[in-house]
CSV table of C-alpha atoms and ligand atoms in Angstrom, one decimal:
chain,number,residue,atom,x,y,z
A,1,MET,CA,97.5,81.5,81.9
A,2,HIS,CA,100.3,83.1,83.9
A,3,VAL,CA,101.5,82.1,87.3
A,4,ILE,CA,103.8,84.4,89.3
A,5,VAL,CA,105.9,82.7,92.0
A,6,ILE,CA,107.6,84.8,94.6
A,7,GLY,CA,110.9,83.2,95.8
A,8,SER,CA,113.5,80.9,94.2
A,9,GLY,CA,114.0,78.5,97.1
A,10,PRO,CA,112.9,74.9,96.9
A,11,ALA,CA,109.3,75.8,97.4
A,12,GLY,CA,109.2,78.5,94.7
A,13,ILE,CA,111.2,76.4,92.2
A,14,SER,CA,109.0,73.4,92.7
A,15,ALA,CA,105.8,75.5,92.3
A,16,ALA,CA,107.2,76.9,89.1
A,17,LEU,CA,108.2,73.5,87.7
A,18,TYR,CA,104.8,72.0,88.3
A,19,ALA,CA,102.9,75.1,87.1
A,20,ARG,CA,105.0,75.2,83.9
A,21,ARG,CA,104.7,71.5,83.3
A,22,GLY,CA,100.9,72.0,83.8
A,23,GLY,CA,100.9,74.4,80.8
A,24,ALA,CA,101.2,77.8,82.4
A,25,ALA,CA,103.6,80.6,81.6
A,26,VAL,CA,105.6,81.1,84.8
A,27,THR,CA,107.6,84.0,86.2
A,28,VAL,CA,109.7,83.6,89.3
A,29,ILE,CA,110.5,86.9,91.0
A,30,THR,CA,113.3,86.6,93.5
A,31,LYS,CA,115.6,88.8,95.4
A,32,GLY,CA,118.3,86.1,95.4
A,33,GLU,CA,119.4,83.5,97.9
A,34,GLY,CA,117.1,82.2,100.6
A,35,ALA,CA,117.5,80.0,103.7
A,36,LEU,CA,118.8,77.1,101.6
A,37,ALA,CA,121.9,79.0,100.5
A,38,SER,CA,123.1,79.3,104.2
A,39,ALA,CA,123.0,75.5,104.6
A,40,GLU,CA,126.6,74.4,104.5
A,41,GLU,CA,126.0,70.7,103.7
A,42,ILE,CA,122.7,68.9,102.9
A,43,GLU,CA,122.7,65.2,103.7
A,44,ASN,CA,119.1,64.4,104.1
A,45,TYR,CA,117.7,65.2,100.7
A,46,TYR,CA,117.0,62.5,98.1
A,47,GLY,CA,119.4,61.7,95.3
A,48,PHE,CA,122.9,62.8,96.4
A,49,ALA,CA,125.5,60.2,97.3
A,50,GLU,CA,127.7,62.9,98.7
A,51,PRO,CA,126.6,65.9,100.8
A,52,ILE,CA,125.8,69.0,98.6
A,53,SER,CA,126.0,72.6,99.7
A,54,GLY,CA,122.7,74.5,100.0
A,55,ALA,CA,123.9,77.1,97.6
A,56,GLU,CA,124.7,74.6,94.9
A,57,LEU,CA,121.4,72.8,95.3
A,58,GLU,CA,119.6,76.1,95.0
A,59,GLN,CA,121.6,77.0,91.8
A,60,ARG,CA,120.9,73.6,90.3
A,61,GLY,CA,117.2,74.0,91.0
A,62,ILE,CA,117.2,77.4,89.3
A,63,ALA,CA,119.1,76.1,86.3
A,64,GLY,CA,116.6,73.2,85.8
A,65,ALA,CA,113.7,75.6,85.9
A,66,LYS,CA,115.3,77.9,83.3
A,67,ARG,CA,115.8,74.9,81.1
A,68,ILE,CA,112.1,74.4,80.8
A,69,GLY,CA,111.3,78.0,80.0
A,70,ILE,CA,110.5,79.5,83.4
A,71,VAL,CA,111.3,83.2,83.4
A,72,PHE,CA,113.3,84.7,86.3
A,73,GLU,CA,113.2,88.3,87.4
A,74,THR,CA,115.6,89.6,90.0
A,75,ASP,CA,113.5,92.0,92.0
A,76,VAL,CA,112.2,92.6,95.5
A,77,VAL,CA,108.5,92.3,95.8
A,78,MET,CA,106.9,95.0,98.1
A,79,SER,CA,103.3,94.2,97.8
A,80,ILE,CA,100.6,92.3,95.9
A,81,CYS,CA,97.1,93.5,95.2
A,82,PRO,CA,94.1,92.3,93.2
A,83,LEU,CA,93.8,94.1,89.8
A,84,ASP,CA,90.9,96.6,89.7
A,85,THR,CA,89.8,96.1,86.1
A,86,GLU,CA,90.4,92.4,85.4
A,87,ALA,CA,90.9,89.1,87.2
A,88,GLY,CA,94.4,88.5,88.6
A,89,PHE,CA,97.0,90.3,90.6
A,90,LEU,CA,99.4,93.2,90.4
A,91,VAL,CA,102.7,92.3,92.0
A,92,GLU,CA,104.7,95.5,92.9
A,93,GLY,CA,108.4,95.1,92.7
A,94,VAL,CA,111.2,97.7,93.4
A,95,GLN,CA,112.2,97.6,89.7
A,96,ARG,CA,108.8,97.3,88.1
A,97,ASN,CA,105.3,95.8,88.4
A,98,TYR,CA,104.1,92.4,87.1
A,99,LYS,CA,100.7,90.9,86.4
A,100,GLY,CA,99.6,87.3,86.9
A,101,GLY,CA,96.4,85.3,87.1
A,102,ALA,CA,97.6,83.4,90.2
A,103,VAL,CA,100.4,84.0,92.7
A,104,VAL,CA,102.4,81.5,94.8
A,105,LEU,CA,104.0,83.0,97.9
A,106,ALA,CA,107.2,81.1,98.6
A,107,ALA,CA,109.3,83.8,100.1
A,108,GLY,CA,110.5,81.8,103.2
A,109,THR,CA,110.1,82.8,106.8
A,110,GLN,CA,112.4,85.7,107.2
A,111,ARG,CA,110.7,88.5,109.2
A,112,LYS,CA,113.0,91.4,109.9
A,113,THR,CA,112.4,93.7,112.8
A,114,ILE,CA,114.6,95.5,115.3
A,115,THR,CA,115.6,93.8,118.5
A,116,VAL,CA,115.1,96.6,121.1
A,117,PRO,CA,113.0,96.3,124.2
A,118,GLY,CA,109.3,97.2,123.6
A,119,VAL,CA,109.0,95.8,120.1
A,120,ARG,CA,107.4,92.4,121.0
A,121,GLU,CA,105.4,94.0,123.8
A,122,PHE,CA,103.7,96.6,121.6
A,123,GLU,CA,103.1,94.4,118.5
A,124,GLY,CA,99.4,94.9,117.7
A,125,ARG,CA,99.2,97.8,120.2
A,126,GLY,CA,100.7,100.5,118.1
A,127,ILE,CA,103.4,98.5,116.3
A,128,SER,CA,102.1,97.3,112.9
A,129,TYR,CA,103.8,95.4,110.0
A,130,CYS,CA,101.3,96.5,107.3
A,131,ALA,CA,100.6,100.0,106.1
A,132,ILE,CA,97.8,99.0,103.7
A,133,CYS,CA,96.0,97.1,106.5
A,134,ASP,CA,96.4,99.6,109.3
A,135,ALA,CA,96.9,103.2,107.9
A,136,PHE,CA,93.2,103.9,108.4
A,137,PHE,CA,93.6,103.6,112.2
A,138,TYR,CA,96.2,106.4,112.2
A,139,ARG,CA,94.3,109.1,110.4
A,140,ASN,CA,95.7,112.5,111.6
A,141,LYS,CA,98.1,110.8,114.0
A,142,ARG,CA,101.9,110.9,114.3
A,143,VAL,CA,103.5,107.8,113.0
A,144,ALA,CA,107.0,106.5,112.4
A,145,VAL,CA,108.2,104.0,109.9
A,146,ILE,CA,111.3,102.0,110.9
A,147,GLY,CA,113.5,101.1,107.9
A,148,ALA,CA,116.0,102.6,105.5
A,149,GLY,CA,115.3,101.1,102.1
A,150,ASP,CA,112.7,100.8,99.3
A,151,TYR,CA,110.3,98.9,101.4
A,152,ALA,CA,110.3,101.5,104.2
A,153,LEU,CA,109.7,104.2,101.5
A,154,HIS,CA,106.9,102.2,100.0
A,155,GLU,CA,105.1,102.0,103.4
A,156,ALA,CA,105.8,105.7,104.2
A,157,GLN,CA,104.3,106.7,100.9
A,158,TYR,CA,101.2,104.7,101.6
A,159,LEU,CA,100.8,106.3,105.0
A,160,LEU,CA,101.6,109.9,104.1
A,161,PRO,CA,98.0,111.0,102.9
A,162,HIS,CA,96.5,109.6,106.1
A,163,VAL,CA,98.8,110.9,108.9
A,164,VAL,CA,99.6,114.3,110.3
A,165,GLN,CA,103.3,113.6,110.8
A,166,LEU,CA,105.5,110.9,109.4
A,167,SER,CA,109.1,110.1,110.6
A,168,LEU,CA,111.4,107.7,108.9
A,169,LEU,CA,113.6,106.2,111.6
A,170,THR,CA,116.6,104.5,110.0
A,171,ASN,CA,118.0,103.3,113.4
A,172,GLY,CA,121.5,104.4,112.7
A,173,GLU,CA,121.6,103.4,109.0
A,174,THR,CA,122.2,105.7,106.1
A,175,PRO,CA,119.0,105.9,104.1
A,176,LEU,CA,119.2,103.9,100.8
A,177,VAL,CA,116.5,106.0,99.1
A,178,ASP,CA,115.6,109.6,98.5
A,179,VAL,CA,113.3,110.6,101.2
A,180,PRO,CA,110.3,112.9,100.2
A,181,GLU,CA,110.2,116.4,101.7
A,182,ASP,CA,107.2,115.7,103.8
A,183,VAL,CA,108.8,112.8,105.6
A,184,VAL,CA,111.0,113.6,108.6
A,185,LEU,CA,114.2,111.7,108.3
A,186,ASP,CA,115.7,110.6,111.6
A,187,THR,CA,118.9,108.5,111.6
A,188,ARG,CA,119.3,108.3,115.4
A,189,LYS,CA,119.8,104.8,116.9
A,190,ILE,CA,116.8,103.5,118.7
A,191,SER,CA,117.3,102.2,122.3
A,192,ARG,CA,113.7,101.3,123.3
A,193,ILE,CA,110.0,101.7,122.5
A,194,VAL,CA,107.8,102.6,125.4
A,195,GLY,CA,104.1,103.3,126.2
A,196,GLU,CA,101.4,102.2,128.5
A,197,ARG,CA,98.4,100.5,126.9
A,198,ARG,CA,99.7,101.5,123.5
A,199,VAL,CA,103.0,102.8,122.0
A,200,ARG,CA,103.8,106.4,123.0
A,201,GLN,CA,107.5,107.1,122.5
A,202,VAL,CA,110.6,106.0,120.7
A,203,LEU,CA,113.7,106.5,122.8
A,204,PHE,CA,117.1,106.9,121.2
A,205,THR,CA,120.6,105.9,122.4
A,206,ASP,CA,121.6,109.6,122.8
A,207,GLY,CA,119.0,110.1,125.5
A,208,THR,CA,116.5,111.9,123.3
A,209,SER,CA,113.0,110.7,122.2
A,210,ILE,CA,110.0,111.4,120.0
A,211,ASN,CA,106.3,111.0,120.6
A,212,VAL,CA,104.4,108.7,118.3
A,213,ASP,CA,100.9,107.2,118.1
A,214,GLY,CA,102.0,104.3,115.9
A,215,ILE,CA,105.1,102.6,114.4
A,216,PHE,CA,105.2,100.7,111.1
A,217,MET,CA,108.0,98.1,110.9
A,218,ALA,CA,109.6,98.0,107.4
A,219,VAL,CA,113.1,96.8,108.0
A,220,GLY,CA,114.9,95.3,105.1
A,221,THR,CA,112.6,93.8,102.5
A,222,ALA,CA,109.0,92.5,102.7
A,223,GLY,CA,108.8,88.9,103.8
A,224,SER,CA,106.0,86.3,103.1
A,225,MET,CA,104.0,87.4,106.1
A,226,ASP,CA,104.1,91.1,105.1
A,227,LEU,CA,103.0,90.3,101.6
A,228,ALA,CA,100.3,88.0,102.8
A,229,ARG,CA,99.0,90.5,105.4
A,230,LYS,CA,98.6,93.2,102.7
A,231,LEU,CA,96.4,90.8,100.7
A,232,GLY,CA,94.1,89.9,103.6
A,233,VAL,CA,95.6,86.3,103.7
A,234,LEU,CA,95.0,84.7,107.1
A,235,LEU,CA,97.9,84.0,109.3
A,236,ASP,CA,98.3,81.9,112.4
A,237,ASP,CA,101.2,82.4,114.8
A,238,GLY,CA,103.4,83.9,112.1
A,239,LYS,CA,102.6,81.3,109.4
A,240,ILE,CA,100.3,81.5,106.4
A,241,ILE,CA,97.2,79.3,106.8
A,242,VAL,CA,96.7,77.0,103.8
A,243,GLY,CA,94.4,74.2,102.8
A,244,LYS,CA,95.2,70.7,101.4
A,245,HIS,CA,96.3,72.2,98.1
A,246,MET,CA,98.3,75.1,99.6
A,247,GLU,CA,95.4,77.5,98.8
A,248,THR,CA,95.0,80.5,101.1
A,249,ASN,CA,91.7,82.2,101.9
A,250,VAL,CA,92.2,84.5,99.0
A,251,SER,CA,91.2,82.9,95.7
A,252,GLY,CA,94.2,82.7,93.3
A,253,ILE,CA,96.8,83.1,96.1
A,254,TYR,CA,98.8,80.0,97.2
A,255,ALA,CA,101.6,79.7,99.7
A,256,ALA,CA,104.4,77.1,100.0
A,257,GLY,CA,107.4,76.2,102.0
A,258,ASP,CA,108.7,77.6,105.2
A,259,CYS,CA,106.2,80.4,105.2
A,260,THR,CA,103.4,77.9,105.8
A,261,GLY,CA,105.1,76.3,108.9
A,262,GLY,CA,105.3,72.6,109.7
A,263,LEU,CA,108.6,70.8,108.9
A,264,LEU,CA,111.1,73.5,107.9
A,265,GLN,CA,112.9,71.3,105.5
A,266,ILE,CA,113.6,71.1,101.8
A,267,VAL,CA,111.6,68.0,101.2
A,268,LYS,CA,108.5,69.6,102.7
A,269,ALA,CA,109.1,72.9,100.8
A,270,CYS,CA,109.3,70.9,97.5
A,271,TYR,CA,106.0,69.0,98.2
A,272,ASP,CA,104.2,72.3,99.1
A,273,GLY,CA,105.5,73.9,96.0
A,274,ALA,CA,104.4,71.0,93.8
A,275,GLU,CA,100.9,71.2,95.3
A,276,ALA,CA,100.7,75.0,95.0
A,277,GLY,CA,101.9,74.9,91.3
A,278,LEU,CA,99.4,72.3,90.3
A,279,ALA,CA,96.6,74.0,92.2
A,280,ALA,CA,97.4,77.4,90.6
A,281,VAL,CA,97.0,75.8,87.2
A,282,ARG,CA,93.7,74.1,88.1
A,283,TYR,CA,92.5,77.5,89.4
A,284,LEU,CA,93.4,79.3,86.2
A,285,ARG,CA,91.9,76.6,84.0
A,286,GLY,CA,88.6,76.8,85.9
A,287,GLN,CA,88.3,80.5,85.4
B,1,FAD,C1,121.6,77.1,108.2
B,1,FAD,C2,120.5,76.2,107.6
B,1,FAD,C3,120.7,74.9,107.4
B,1,FAD,C4,119.7,74.1,106.9
B,1,FAD,N1,119.9,72.8,106.6
B,1,FAD,C5,118.9,72.0,106.1
B,1,FAD,C6,119.2,70.6,105.8
B,1,FAD,O1,120.3,70.1,106.0
B,1,FAD,N2,118.1,69.9,105.2
B,1,FAD,C7,116.9,70.4,105.0
B,1,FAD,O2,116.0,69.7,104.4
B,1,FAD,N3,116.7,71.7,105.2
B,1,FAD,C8,117.6,72.5,105.8
B,1,FAD,N4,117.4,73.9,106.1
B,1,FAD,C9,116.0,74.4,105.9
B,1,FAD,C10,115.8,74.7,104.4
B,1,FAD,O3,116.8,75.5,103.9
B,1,FAD,C11,114.4,75.4,104.3
B,1,FAD,O4,113.4,74.6,104.8
B,1,FAD,C12,114.1,75.7,102.8
B,1,FAD,O5,115.1,76.4,102.1
B,1,FAD,C13,112.7,76.4,102.7
B,1,FAD,O6,112.5,76.7,101.3
B,1,FAD,P1,111.6,78.0,100.9
B,1,FAD,O7,111.5,77.9,99.4
B,1,FAD,O8,110.3,77.9,101.6
B,1,FAD,O9,112.3,79.3,101.4
B,1,FAD,P2,113.8,79.8,101.1
B,1,FAD,O10,114.7,78.8,100.7
B,1,FAD,O11,114.1,80.7,102.3
B,1,FAD,O12,113.5,80.8,99.8
B,1,FAD,C14,112.9,82.0,99.9
B,1,FAD,C15,113.0,82.7,98.6
B,1,FAD,O13,112.2,83.9,98.6
B,1,FAD,C16,113.0,85.0,98.2
B,1,FAD,N5,112.3,86.2,98.7
B,1,FAD,C17,112.1,86.5,100.0
B,1,FAD,N6,111.5,87.7,100.1
B,1,FAD,C18,111.3,88.2,98.8
B,1,FAD,C19,110.8,89.4,98.3
B,1,FAD,N7,110.2,90.3,99.1
B,1,FAD,N8,110.8,89.5,96.9
B,1,FAD,C20,111.4,88.6,96.1
B,1,FAD,N9,111.9,87.4,96.6
B,1,FAD,C21,111.9,87.2,98.0
B,1,FAD,C22,114.4,84.7,98.7
B,1,FAD,O14,115.3,85.5,97.9
B,1,FAD,C23,114.4,83.2,98.3
B,1,FAD,O15,114.7,83.0,97.0
B,1,FAD,C24,118.4,74.7,106.6
B,1,FAD,C25,118.2,76.0,106.8
B,1,FAD,C26,119.2,76.8,107.3
B,1,FAD,C27,119.0,78.3,107.6
């Protein structure tokens, strides 16, 4: 019985604690600090006579989880998919892959994109956030992936067999990965995305442009929404839709904390995590 939790914020740690105490082996995969670490002082959480910094609260949570045998892996998750040959899921990290019977998504709300005119306007009309979901629509088309790291490379590699031309637009950043030969690397800074009904062009700050039929956003690392989307988990207005026990529409996948919306506070993230951890264990026992 193995539960994988993605994220080591209050939601992820609470999910891990309840799943572990419920008898499961638990691995928390985390890329490091989340929203909590940027909170200077917390004064509205139970049990502290004096304010505590978000970073310290987070570290205490992690230390407590380690004490009861929860395993931590420092890695950046890029995608999750159901296993082909057995029940459970394959979690793809930058460092390596992991297998688990149930997964709790607790990776916060961060959704990185670029803030140039045209991005919001063309979301869903040529701008996509998920290669696995939308590659099919771009067969034999020219597409661009925006990003400079492992996640962008992951999305580019998924798109390559489908498309006729693939550009990796780093938007002024130095690429952090080796770019395959069949990907056109373009480091120019982007000024605007334009089109009519759908995306047609990316304009650069030096006055030049390229024509594209689609753009895949893969800036920074994958967030909760990106991971959910690839799994076919339903979203509503940028939040993961969950039931009473934090279950998503995909059996075995749970979500907790800021990524499910509502009160974006520690106390709610902890409650969500507890529910998700318990529900994941019940799910695995019932299999
Ligand atoms: C400045 C600030 C001040 C705040 N002050 C308060 C306050 O006073 N009181 C209060 O109750 N709340 C406060 N909050 C809100 C609170 O911090 C959040 O509600 C809470 O941290 C949400 O917990 P979470 O576990 O859902 O997400 P997060 O704490 O954001 O944790 C997300 C985790 O997911 C990991 N992660 C993300 N993507 C990946 C990936 N692809 N692979 C692996 N790991 C990944 C991150 O590294 C992190 O460990 C504040 C937030 C901010 C930003």
